[in-house]
JSON list of C-alpha atoms in Angstrom, two decimals:
[
{"chain": "A", "resi": 1288, "resn": "MET", "atom": "CA", "xyz": [-1.20, -114.61, -98.86]},
{"chain": "A", "resi": 1289, "resn": "SER", "atom": "CA", "xyz": [1.47, -112.01, -98.45]},
{"chain": "A", "resi": 1290, "resn": "ILE", "atom": "CA", "xyz": [3.84, -111.08, -101.19]},
{"chain": "A", "resi": 1291, "resn": "PHE", "atom": "CA", "xyz": [7.24, -109.71, -100.18]},
{"chain": "A", "resi": 1292, "resn": "GLY", "atom": "CA", "xyz": [6.02, -109.41, -96.60]},
{"chain": "A", "resi": 1293, "resn": "PHE", "atom": "CA", "xyz": [3.20, -107.00, -97.44]},
{"chain": "A", "resi": 1294, "resn": "GLY", "atom": "CA", "xyz": [0.09, -107.59, -95.39]},
{"chain": "A", "resi": 1295, "resn": "LYS", "atom": "CA", "xyz": [2.03, -109.59, -92.85]},
{"chain": "A", "resi": 1296, "resn": "LYS", "atom": "CA", "xyz": [1.82, -108.40, -89.28]},
{"chain": "A", "resi": 1297, "resn": "LYS", "atom": "CA", "xyz": [5.16, -107.27, -87.96]},
{"chain": "A", "resi": 1298, "resn": "ASP", "atom": "CA", "xyz": [6.49, -108.42, -84.64]},
{"chain": "A", "resi": 1299, "resn": "THR", "atom": "CA", "xyz": [6.96, -105.36, -82.51]},
{"chain": "A", "resi": 1300, "resn": "VAL", "atom": "CA", "xyz": [9.22, -105.02, -79.53]},
{"chain": "A", "resi": 1301, "resn": "VAL", "atom": "CA", "xyz": [7.82, -102.83, -76.80]},
{"chain": "A", "resi": 1302, "resn": "GLN", "atom": "CA", "xyz": [10.44, -100.59, -75.24]},
{"chain": "A", "resi": 1303, "resn": "PRO", "atom": "CA", "xyz": [9.96, -99.38, -71.68]},
{"chain": "A", "resi": 1304, "resn": "THR", "atom": "CA", "xyz": [8.73, -95.82, -71.56]},
{"chain": "A", "resi": 1305, "resn": "GLN", "atom": "CA", "xyz": [10.78, -93.13, -69.91]},
{"chain": "A", "resi": 1306, "resn": "SER", "atom": "CA", "xyz": [8.43, -93.06, -66.93]},
{"chain": "A", "resi": 1307, "resn": "ALA", "atom": "CA", "xyz": [9.05, -96.76, -66.30]},
{"chain": "A", "resi": 1308, "resn": "THR", "atom": "CA", "xyz": [12.77, -96.13, -65.86]},
{"chain": "A", "resi": 1309, "resn": "GLU", "atom": "CA", "xyz": [12.53, -92.90, -63.87]},
{"chain": "A", "resi": 1310, "resn": "SER", "atom": "CA", "xyz": [13.90, -92.69, -60.37]},
{"chain": "A", "resi": 1311, "resn": "ARG", "atom": "CA", "xyz": [11.82, -91.80, -57.31]},
{"chain": "A", "resi": 1312, "resn": "TYR", "atom": "CA", "xyz": [14.37, -89.11, -56.49]},
{"chain": "A", "resi": 1313, "resn": "LYS", "atom": "CA", "xyz": [15.04, -86.20, -58.85]},
{"chain": "A", "resi": 1314, "resn": "ILE", "atom": "CA", "xyz": [17.14, -83.07, -58.75]},
{"chain": "A", "resi": 1315, "resn": "LEU", "atom": "CA", "xyz": [15.76, -80.27, -60.91]},
{"chain": "A", "resi": 1316, "resn": "GLY", "atom": "CA", "xyz": [18.35, -77.75, -62.02]},
{"chain": "A", "resi": 1317, "resn": "THR", "atom": "CA", "xyz": [20.56, -76.55, -64.81]},
{"chain": "A", "resi": 1318, "resn": "GLY", "atom": "CA", "xyz": [23.84, -77.84, -63.40]},
{"chain": "A", "resi": 1319, "resn": "CYS", "atom": "CA", "xyz": [24.78, -74.96, -61.09]},
{"chain": "A", "resi": 1320, "resn": "SER", "atom": "CA", "xyz": [27.02, -75.54, -58.07]},
{"chain": "A", "resi": 1321, "resn": "ASN", "atom": "CA", "xyz": [23.99, -75.64, -55.73]},
{"chain": "A", "resi": 1322, "resn": "CYS", "atom": "CA", "xyz": [22.33, -78.27, -57.93]},
{"chain": "A", "resi": 1323, "resn": "GLU", "atom": "CA", "xyz": [25.46, -80.41, -57.83]},
{"chain": "A", "resi": 1324, "resn": "ALA", "atom": "CA", "xyz": [25.76, -79.96, -54.05]},
{"chain": "A", "resi": 1325, "resn": "LEU", "atom": "CA", "xyz": [22.15, -81.05, -53.51]},
{"chain": "A", "resi": 1326, "resn": "GLU", "atom": "CA", "xyz": [22.65, -84.07, -55.76]},
{"chain": "A", "resi": 1327, "resn": "ARG", "atom": "CA", "xyz": [25.79, -85.03, -53.85]},
{"chain": "A", "resi": 1328, "resn": "ASN", "atom": "CA", "xyz": [23.98, -84.70, -50.49]},
{"chain": "A", "resi": 1329, "resn": "VAL", "atom": "CA", "xyz": [21.00, -86.77, -51.68]},
{"chain": "A", "resi": 1330, "resn": "LYS", "atom": "CA", "xyz": [23.28, -89.53, -52.99]},
{"chain": "A", "resi": 1331, "resn": "GLN", "atom": "CA", "xyz": [25.19, -89.62, -49.68]},
{"chain": "A", "resi": 1332, "resn": "VAL", "atom": "CA", "xyz": [21.98, -89.91, -47.66]},
{"chain": "A", "resi": 1333, "resn": "LEU", "atom": "CA", "xyz": [20.60, -92.66, -49.90]},
{"chain": "A", "resi": 1334, "resn": "GLN", "atom": "CA", "xyz": [23.87, -94.54, -49.50]},
{"chain": "A", "resi": 1335, "resn": "GLU", "atom": "CA", "xyz": [23.79, -94.08, -45.70]},
{"chain": "A", "resi": 1336, "resn": "LEU", "atom": "CA", "xyz": [20.23, -95.42, -45.61]},
{"chain": "A", "resi": 1337, "resn": "GLU", "atom": "CA", "xyz": [21.25, -98.30, -47.90]},
{"chain": "A", "resi": 1338, "resn": "ILE", "atom": "CA", "xyz": [18.71, -97.29, -50.53]},
{"chain": "A", "resi": 1339, "resn": "GLU", "atom": "CA", "xyz": [19.97, -98.50, -53.90]},
{"chain": "A", "resi": 1340, "resn": "GLU", "atom": "CA", "xyz": [17.76, -96.17, -55.92]},
{"chain": "A", "resi": 1341, "resn": "GLY", "atom": "CA", "xyz": [19.58, -93.69, -58.13]},
{"chain": "A", "resi": 1342, "resn": "VAL", "atom": "CA", "xyz": [19.09, -89.95, -58.41]},
{"chain": "A", "resi": 1343, "resn": "GLN", "atom": "CA", "xyz": [17.80, -88.60, -61.70]},
{"chain": "A", "resi": 1344, "resn": "LYS", "atom": "CA", "xyz": [19.01, -85.19, -62.87]},
{"chain": "A", "resi": 1345, "resn": "VAL", "atom": "CA", "xyz": [16.46, -83.12, -64.77]},
{"chain": "A", "resi": 1346, "resn": "SER", "atom": "CA", "xyz": [18.10, -80.19, -66.53]},
{"chain": "A", "resi": 1347, "resn": "GLU", "atom": "CA", "xyz": [15.78, -79.41, -69.43]},
{"chain": "A", "resi": 1348, "resn": "LEU", "atom": "CA", "xyz": [13.95, -76.17, -68.69]},
{"chain": "A", "resi": 1349, "resn": "SER", "atom": "CA", "xyz": [10.62, -77.35, -70.09]},
{"chain": "A", "resi": 1350, "resn": "GLN", "atom": "CA", "xyz": [10.66, -80.39, -67.80]},
{"chain": "A", "resi": 1351, "resn": "ILE", "atom": "CA", "xyz": [11.66, -78.27, -64.80]},
{"chain": "A", "resi": 1352, "resn": "ALA", "atom": "CA", "xyz": [8.85, -75.82, -65.57]},
{"chain": "A", "resi": 1353, "resn": "SER", "atom": "CA", "xyz": [6.35, -78.69, -65.79]},
{"chain": "A", "resi": 1354, "resn": "TYR", "atom": "CA", "xyz": [6.87, -79.16, -62.03]},
{"chain": "A", "resi": 1355, "resn": "GLY", "atom": "CA", "xyz": [6.06, -75.49, -61.45]},
{"chain": "A", "resi": 1356, "resn": "VAL", "atom": "CA", "xyz": [9.59, -74.79, -60.28]},
{"chain": "A", "resi": 1357, "resn": "MET", "atom": "CA", "xyz": [11.02, -71.34, -60.98]},
{"chain": "A", "resi": 1358, "resn": "SER", "atom": "CA", "xyz": [14.27, -71.49, -58.99]},
{"chain": "A", "resi": 1359, "resn": "ALA", "atom": "CA", "xyz": [16.91, -74.16, -58.67]},
{"chain": "A", "resi": 1360, "resn": "PRO", "atom": "CA", "xyz": [17.80, -76.50, -57.21]},
{"chain": "A", "resi": 1361, "resn": "ALA", "atom": "CA", "xyz": [14.63, -78.42, -56.48]},
{"chain": "A", "resi": 1362, "resn": "PHE", "atom": "CA", "xyz": [14.28, -81.86, -54.91]},
{"chain": "A", "resi": 1363, "resn": "VAL", "atom": "CA", "xyz": [11.46, -84.13, -56.08]},
{"chain": "A", "resi": 1364, "resn": "VAL", "atom": "CA", "xyz": [10.34, -87.36, -54.41]},
{"chain": "A", "resi": 1365, "resn": "ASP", "atom": "CA", "xyz": [7.73, -89.53, -56.13]},
{"chain": "A", "resi": 1366, "resn": "ASP", "atom": "CA", "xyz": [6.94, -86.68, -58.57]},
{"chain": "A", "resi": 1367, "resn": "LYS", "atom": "CA", "xyz": [6.17, -84.31, -55.68]},
{"chain": "A", "resi": 1368, "resn": "VAL", "atom": "CA", "xyz": [8.34, -81.21, -55.24]},
{"chain": "A", "resi": 1369, "resn": "VAL", "atom": "CA", "xyz": [9.57, -81.22, -51.64]},
{"chain": "A", "resi": 1370, "resn": "SER", "atom": "CA", "xyz": [12.17, -78.43, -51.75]},
{"chain": "A", "resi": 1371, "resn": "VAL", "atom": "CA", "xyz": [12.90, -75.44, -54.00]},
{"chain": "A", "resi": 1372, "resn": "GLY", "atom": "CA", "xyz": [15.73, -72.95, -54.15]},
{"chain": "A", "resi": 1373, "resn": "LYS", "atom": "CA", "xyz": [18.10, -74.28, -51.50]},
{"chain": "A", "resi": 1374, "resn": "VAL", "atom": "CA", "xyz": [20.64, -76.97, -50.78]},
{"chain": "A", "resi": 1375, "resn": "LEU", "atom": "CA", "xyz": [19.14, -79.24, -48.15]},
{"chain": "A", "resi": 1376, "resn": "SER", "atom": "CA", "xyz": [21.30, -80.51, -45.30]},
{"chain": "A", "resi": 1377, "resn": "HIS", "atom": "CA", "xyz": [21.87, -84.22, -44.74]},
{"chain": "A", "resi": 1378, "resn": "SER", "atom": "CA", "xyz": [19.42, -84.26, -41.83]},
{"chain": "A", "resi": 1379, "resn": "GLU", "atom": "CA", "xyz": [16.70, -82.52, -43.88]},
{"chain": "A", "resi": 1380, "resn": "ILE", "atom": "CA", "xyz": [17.14, -84.96, -46.76]},
{"chain": "A", "resi": 1381, "resn": "LYS", "atom": "CA", "xyz": [17.16, -87.94, -44.39]},
{"chain": "A", "resi": 1382, "resn": "LYS", "atom": "CA", "xyz": [13.86, -86.86, -42.83]},
{"chain": "A", "resi": 1383, "resn": "ILE", "atom": "CA", "xyz": [12.24, -86.33, -46.25]},
{"chain": "A", "resi": 1384, "resn": "VAL", "atom": "CA", "xyz": [13.42, -89.70, -47.57]},
{"chain": "A", "resi": 1385, "resn": "GLN", "atom": "CA", "xyz": [12.38, -91.59, -44.44]},
{"chain": "A", "resi": 1386, "resn": "ASP", "atom": "CA", "xyz": [8.95, -89.95, -44.43]},
{"chain": "A", "resi": 1387, "resn": "SER", "atom": "CA", "xyz": [8.31, -90.81, -48.09]}
]
């Protein structure tokens, strides 16, 4: 017998973890002009290829460092760093996305 709800099991709602909602495509950077340019290029290529996946921006330094990245911007596909320190062209991004 439970008095005032003590001893009664609570119904818990499981929230999706952050990893469950993460995108396959990530831009690592602190918001510099090169980071924004890379993000813009990636979004354009995904739209051209009719891929409805979004692009996740990672700007927290500890998260960026966890990928082993020391210069920005960086492009990550499926948690694998594929480019560091430069703004990729549309053709470079297209090849990376199609090969992944």
